[in-house]
Coordinates of C-alpha atoms and ligand atoms in Angstrom, one line a residue:
M2 CA 65.5 62.4 46.3
S3 CA 67.8 63.5 43.5
P4 CA 70.0 66.6 44.1
P5 CA 68.5 69.9 43.0
A6 CA 69.2 71.0 39.5
R7 CA 71.9 73.7 39.3
R8 CA 71.5 76.6 36.9
G9 CA 74.3 79.1 36.1
R10 CA 78.0 78.5 35.6
A11 CA 79.8 75.3 36.5
L12 CA 81.6 75.0 39.9
G13 CA 85.4 75.0 40.0
R14 CA 87.7 73.8 42.8
V15 CA 86.8 73.8 46.5
L16 CA 88.6 76.7 48.1
I17 CA 87.6 76.3 51.7
A18 CA 86.3 72.9 53.0
E19 CA 83.4 72.5 55.3
E20 CA 85.6 71.4 58.3
T21 CA 87.9 74.4 57.8
L22 CA 85.0 76.8 57.8
G23 CA 83.6 75.3 60.9
A24 CA 86.9 75.4 62.8
R25 CA 87.5 79.1 61.8
V26 CA 84.0 80.2 62.7
R27 CA 84.5 78.7 66.2
E28 CA 87.8 80.6 66.6
L29 CA 86.0 83.8 65.5
G30 CA 83.3 83.1 68.0
Q31 CA 85.9 82.8 70.8
A32 CA 87.6 86.0 69.9
I33 CA 84.3 88.0 69.6
A34 CA 83.1 86.5 72.9
R35 CA 86.2 87.7 74.7
D36 CA 85.8 91.2 73.4
Y37 CA 82.0 91.5 73.9
E38 CA 81.4 89.6 77.1
G39 CA 78.7 91.5 79.1
A40 CA 78.1 94.0 76.4
N41 CA 75.0 92.4 74.8
P42 CA 76.2 93.4 71.3
V43 CA 73.8 93.6 68.3
L44 CA 75.1 91.3 65.6
V45 CA 73.8 92.5 62.3
G46 CA 73.9 90.0 59.5
V47 CA 74.1 91.4 56.0
L48 CA 71.4 89.8 53.8
K49 CA 71.4 87.5 52.0
G50 CA 75.0 86.3 51.7
A51 CA 76.0 86.3 55.4
V52 CA 73.0 84.4 56.7
I53 CA 74.7 81.0 56.9
F54 CA 77.8 82.5 58.4
M55 CA 75.7 84.4 60.9
V56 CA 73.7 81.4 62.2
D57 CA 76.9 79.4 62.7
L58 CA 78.7 82.4 64.3
V59 CA 76.0 83.2 66.8
R60 CA 75.9 79.5 67.9
A61 CA 79.7 79.7 68.5
L62 CA 79.2 82.8 70.8
P63 CA 78.6 81.8 74.4
I64 CA 77.5 85.3 75.4
E65 CA 74.3 87.3 75.6
L66 CA 73.7 89.0 72.3
T67 CA 71.0 90.4 70.1
T68 CA 70.6 89.6 66.4
D69 CA 69.2 91.7 63.5
F70 CA 69.6 91.8 59.8
I71 CA 70.1 94.5 57.2
G72 CA 69.7 94.0 53.4
V73 CA 71.7 95.5 50.6
S74 CA 72.2 94.7 47.0
S75 CA 75.0 95.8 44.7
Y76 CA 75.2 92.9 42.2
G77 CA 72.8 92.8 39.3
G78 CA 73.3 89.0 38.8
G79 CA 76.9 89.4 37.4
T80 CA 80.2 88.7 39.1
R81 CA 81.2 92.4 39.2
S82 CA 79.7 94.9 41.6
S83 CA 77.7 97.6 40.0
G84 CA 79.3 100.0 42.5
R85 CA 75.9 101.3 43.6
V86 CA 74.7 100.0 47.0
T87 CA 71.0 100.1 47.8
L88 CA 69.2 99.3 51.1
T89 CA 66.7 96.5 50.5
C90 CA 65.8 95.9 54.1
D91 CA 66.5 98.0 57.2
L92 CA 67.3 97.1 60.8
S93 CA 64.2 96.2 62.9
I94 CA 65.6 97.7 66.2
P95 CA 67.2 100.9 67.3
V96 CA 70.9 100.6 67.8
A97 CA 71.6 104.0 69.6
G98 CA 74.1 103.4 72.4
R99 CA 74.6 99.7 71.4
D100 CA 77.7 97.9 70.4
V101 CA 77.1 96.8 66.8
L102 CA 79.0 94.1 64.9
L103 CA 78.3 93.9 61.2
V104 CA 78.5 90.3 59.9
E105 CA 79.4 90.2 56.2
D106 CA 80.1 87.3 53.9
V107 CA 82.9 88.9 51.8
V108 CA 84.5 92.3 51.5
D109 CA 85.4 92.9 47.9
T110 CA 85.6 96.6 46.7
G111 CA 84.7 97.6 50.2
R112 CA 81.8 99.7 49.1
T113 CA 79.0 97.7 50.8
V114 CA 80.7 97.6 54.2
S115 CA 81.7 101.2 54.0
Y116 CA 78.1 102.2 53.1
L117 CA 76.7 100.0 56.0
K118 CA 79.1 101.4 58.5
R119 CA 78.1 105.0 57.6
S120 CA 74.4 104.0 57.7
V121 CA 74.8 102.4 61.2
E122 CA 77.0 105.2 62.5
A123 CA 74.3 107.7 61.7
R124 CA 72.1 106.0 64.3
H125 CA 74.6 106.8 67.1
P126 CA 75.6 103.4 68.3
K127 CA 78.3 103.0 71.0
S128 CA 80.6 101.2 68.6
V129 CA 80.5 99.7 65.1
R130 CA 82.9 96.9 64.1
V131 CA 83.0 94.5 61.1
C132 CA 83.3 90.7 61.1
A133 CA 83.8 89.3 57.6
L134 CA 84.2 85.7 56.6
L135 CA 86.2 86.5 53.5
D136 CA 88.5 89.3 52.3
K137 CA 89.5 89.9 48.7
A138 CA 91.9 92.7 49.6
E139 CA 93.3 92.9 46.0
R140 CA 90.0 94.2 44.8
R141 CA 89.7 97.0 47.4
E142 CA 88.5 100.4 46.1
V143 CA 87.3 101.9 49.4
E144 CA 89.5 101.5 52.5
V145 CA 87.6 99.7 55.3
A146 CA 88.8 98.1 58.5
I147 CA 87.9 94.4 59.1
D148 CA 88.0 93.8 62.8
Y149 CA 87.4 90.0 62.7
L150 CA 88.4 88.1 59.5
G151 CA 87.8 84.5 58.6
F152 CA 90.0 84.0 55.5
A153 CA 91.9 86.2 53.1
I154 CA 91.2 84.9 49.6
P155 CA 92.6 85.7 46.1
N156 CA 90.7 87.7 43.5
V157 CA 88.3 84.9 42.4
F158 CA 84.5 84.8 42.4
V159 CA 83.4 82.3 45.0
V160 CA 80.1 80.6 45.9
G161 CA 78.7 78.5 48.7
Y162 CA 78.2 78.8 52.4
G163 CA 75.7 81.6 51.8
L164 CA 77.4 83.2 48.8
D165 CA 75.6 83.0 45.4
H166 CA 76.0 83.6 41.8
A167 CA 72.7 84.9 40.3
G168 CA 70.8 83.3 43.3
V169 CA 72.3 79.8 43.0
Y170 CA 74.8 77.8 45.2
R171 CA 74.1 79.5 48.6
D172 CA 73.3 76.1 50.0
L173 CA 76.7 74.4 49.4
P174 CA 78.4 73.6 52.8
Y175 CA 81.8 74.6 51.4
I176 CA 83.2 77.6 49.5
A177 CA 84.1 76.9 45.8
V178 CA 85.4 78.9 43.0
L179 CA 83.0 79.6 40.2
D180 CA 84.5 78.3 36.9
E181 CA 86.0 81.1 34.9
A182 CA 85.3 79.4 31.6
Ligands
IMP28 P1 81.8 95.1 47.8 O1 80.7 96.2 48.0 O2 82.4 95.2 46.4 O3 82.8 95.0 48.8 O4 81.0 93.8 47.6 C1 80.5 93.1 48.6 C2 79.3 92.2 48.3 O5 79.5 91.7 46.9 C3 79.3 91.1 49.2 O6 78.5 91.4 50.2 C4 78.8 90.0 48.3 O7 77.4 89.9 48.4 C5 79.2 90.3 46.9 N1 80.3 89.6 46.5 C6 81.6 90.0 46.3 N2 82.4 89.1 45.9 C7 81.7 87.9 45.8 C8 82.0 86.6 45.4 O8 83.1 86.2 45.1 N3 80.9 85.7 45.5 C9 79.7 86.1 45.8 N4 79.3 87.4 46.2 C10 80.3 88.3 46.2
MG29 MG1 77.0 90.4 51.0

């Protein structure tokens, strides 16, 4: 079978290789397992970008846990956030009294994670923390704590390992920079 046709802009350099991602996700899993052992936390994956990170992370977590997903959208197909966050899919279980860990692909302006934290906090969980694969701290507009971080990255638009540009490139096993040209 020939590789799928790629639409959208050309790929630039690989920023984080597949092996590097795998090793870091296993380290995050160990750190989270230490902190949440016996707590049966609810890991909430943020649709759609964090799906691939989430499935690798839960398999690196040797503890009892619950999974759920929440959907938001803030990008209208461009590489700049519109700044407006809308809920496209809500949690499927109550989280009152539970330890919630939001699992996000990348924290950019911080608006999405800050919105999600407020939305989850309104349901009276025992705790809410954030695990993000990538952090573009340079772009921050809203302060938000990242409790577990995979990689700090520069201010570039990246795709792969779940992250897309206009719906394309989520399936790449590594993280690449989208060509600026
Ligand atoms: P924020 O609300 O500006 O922090 O944006 C966070 C969301 O924007 C993330 O959940 C991603 O879905 C998306 N995003 C931000 N930067 C990138 C990127 O470089 N590639 C792909 N998606 C991104
Ligand atoms: Mg996202």
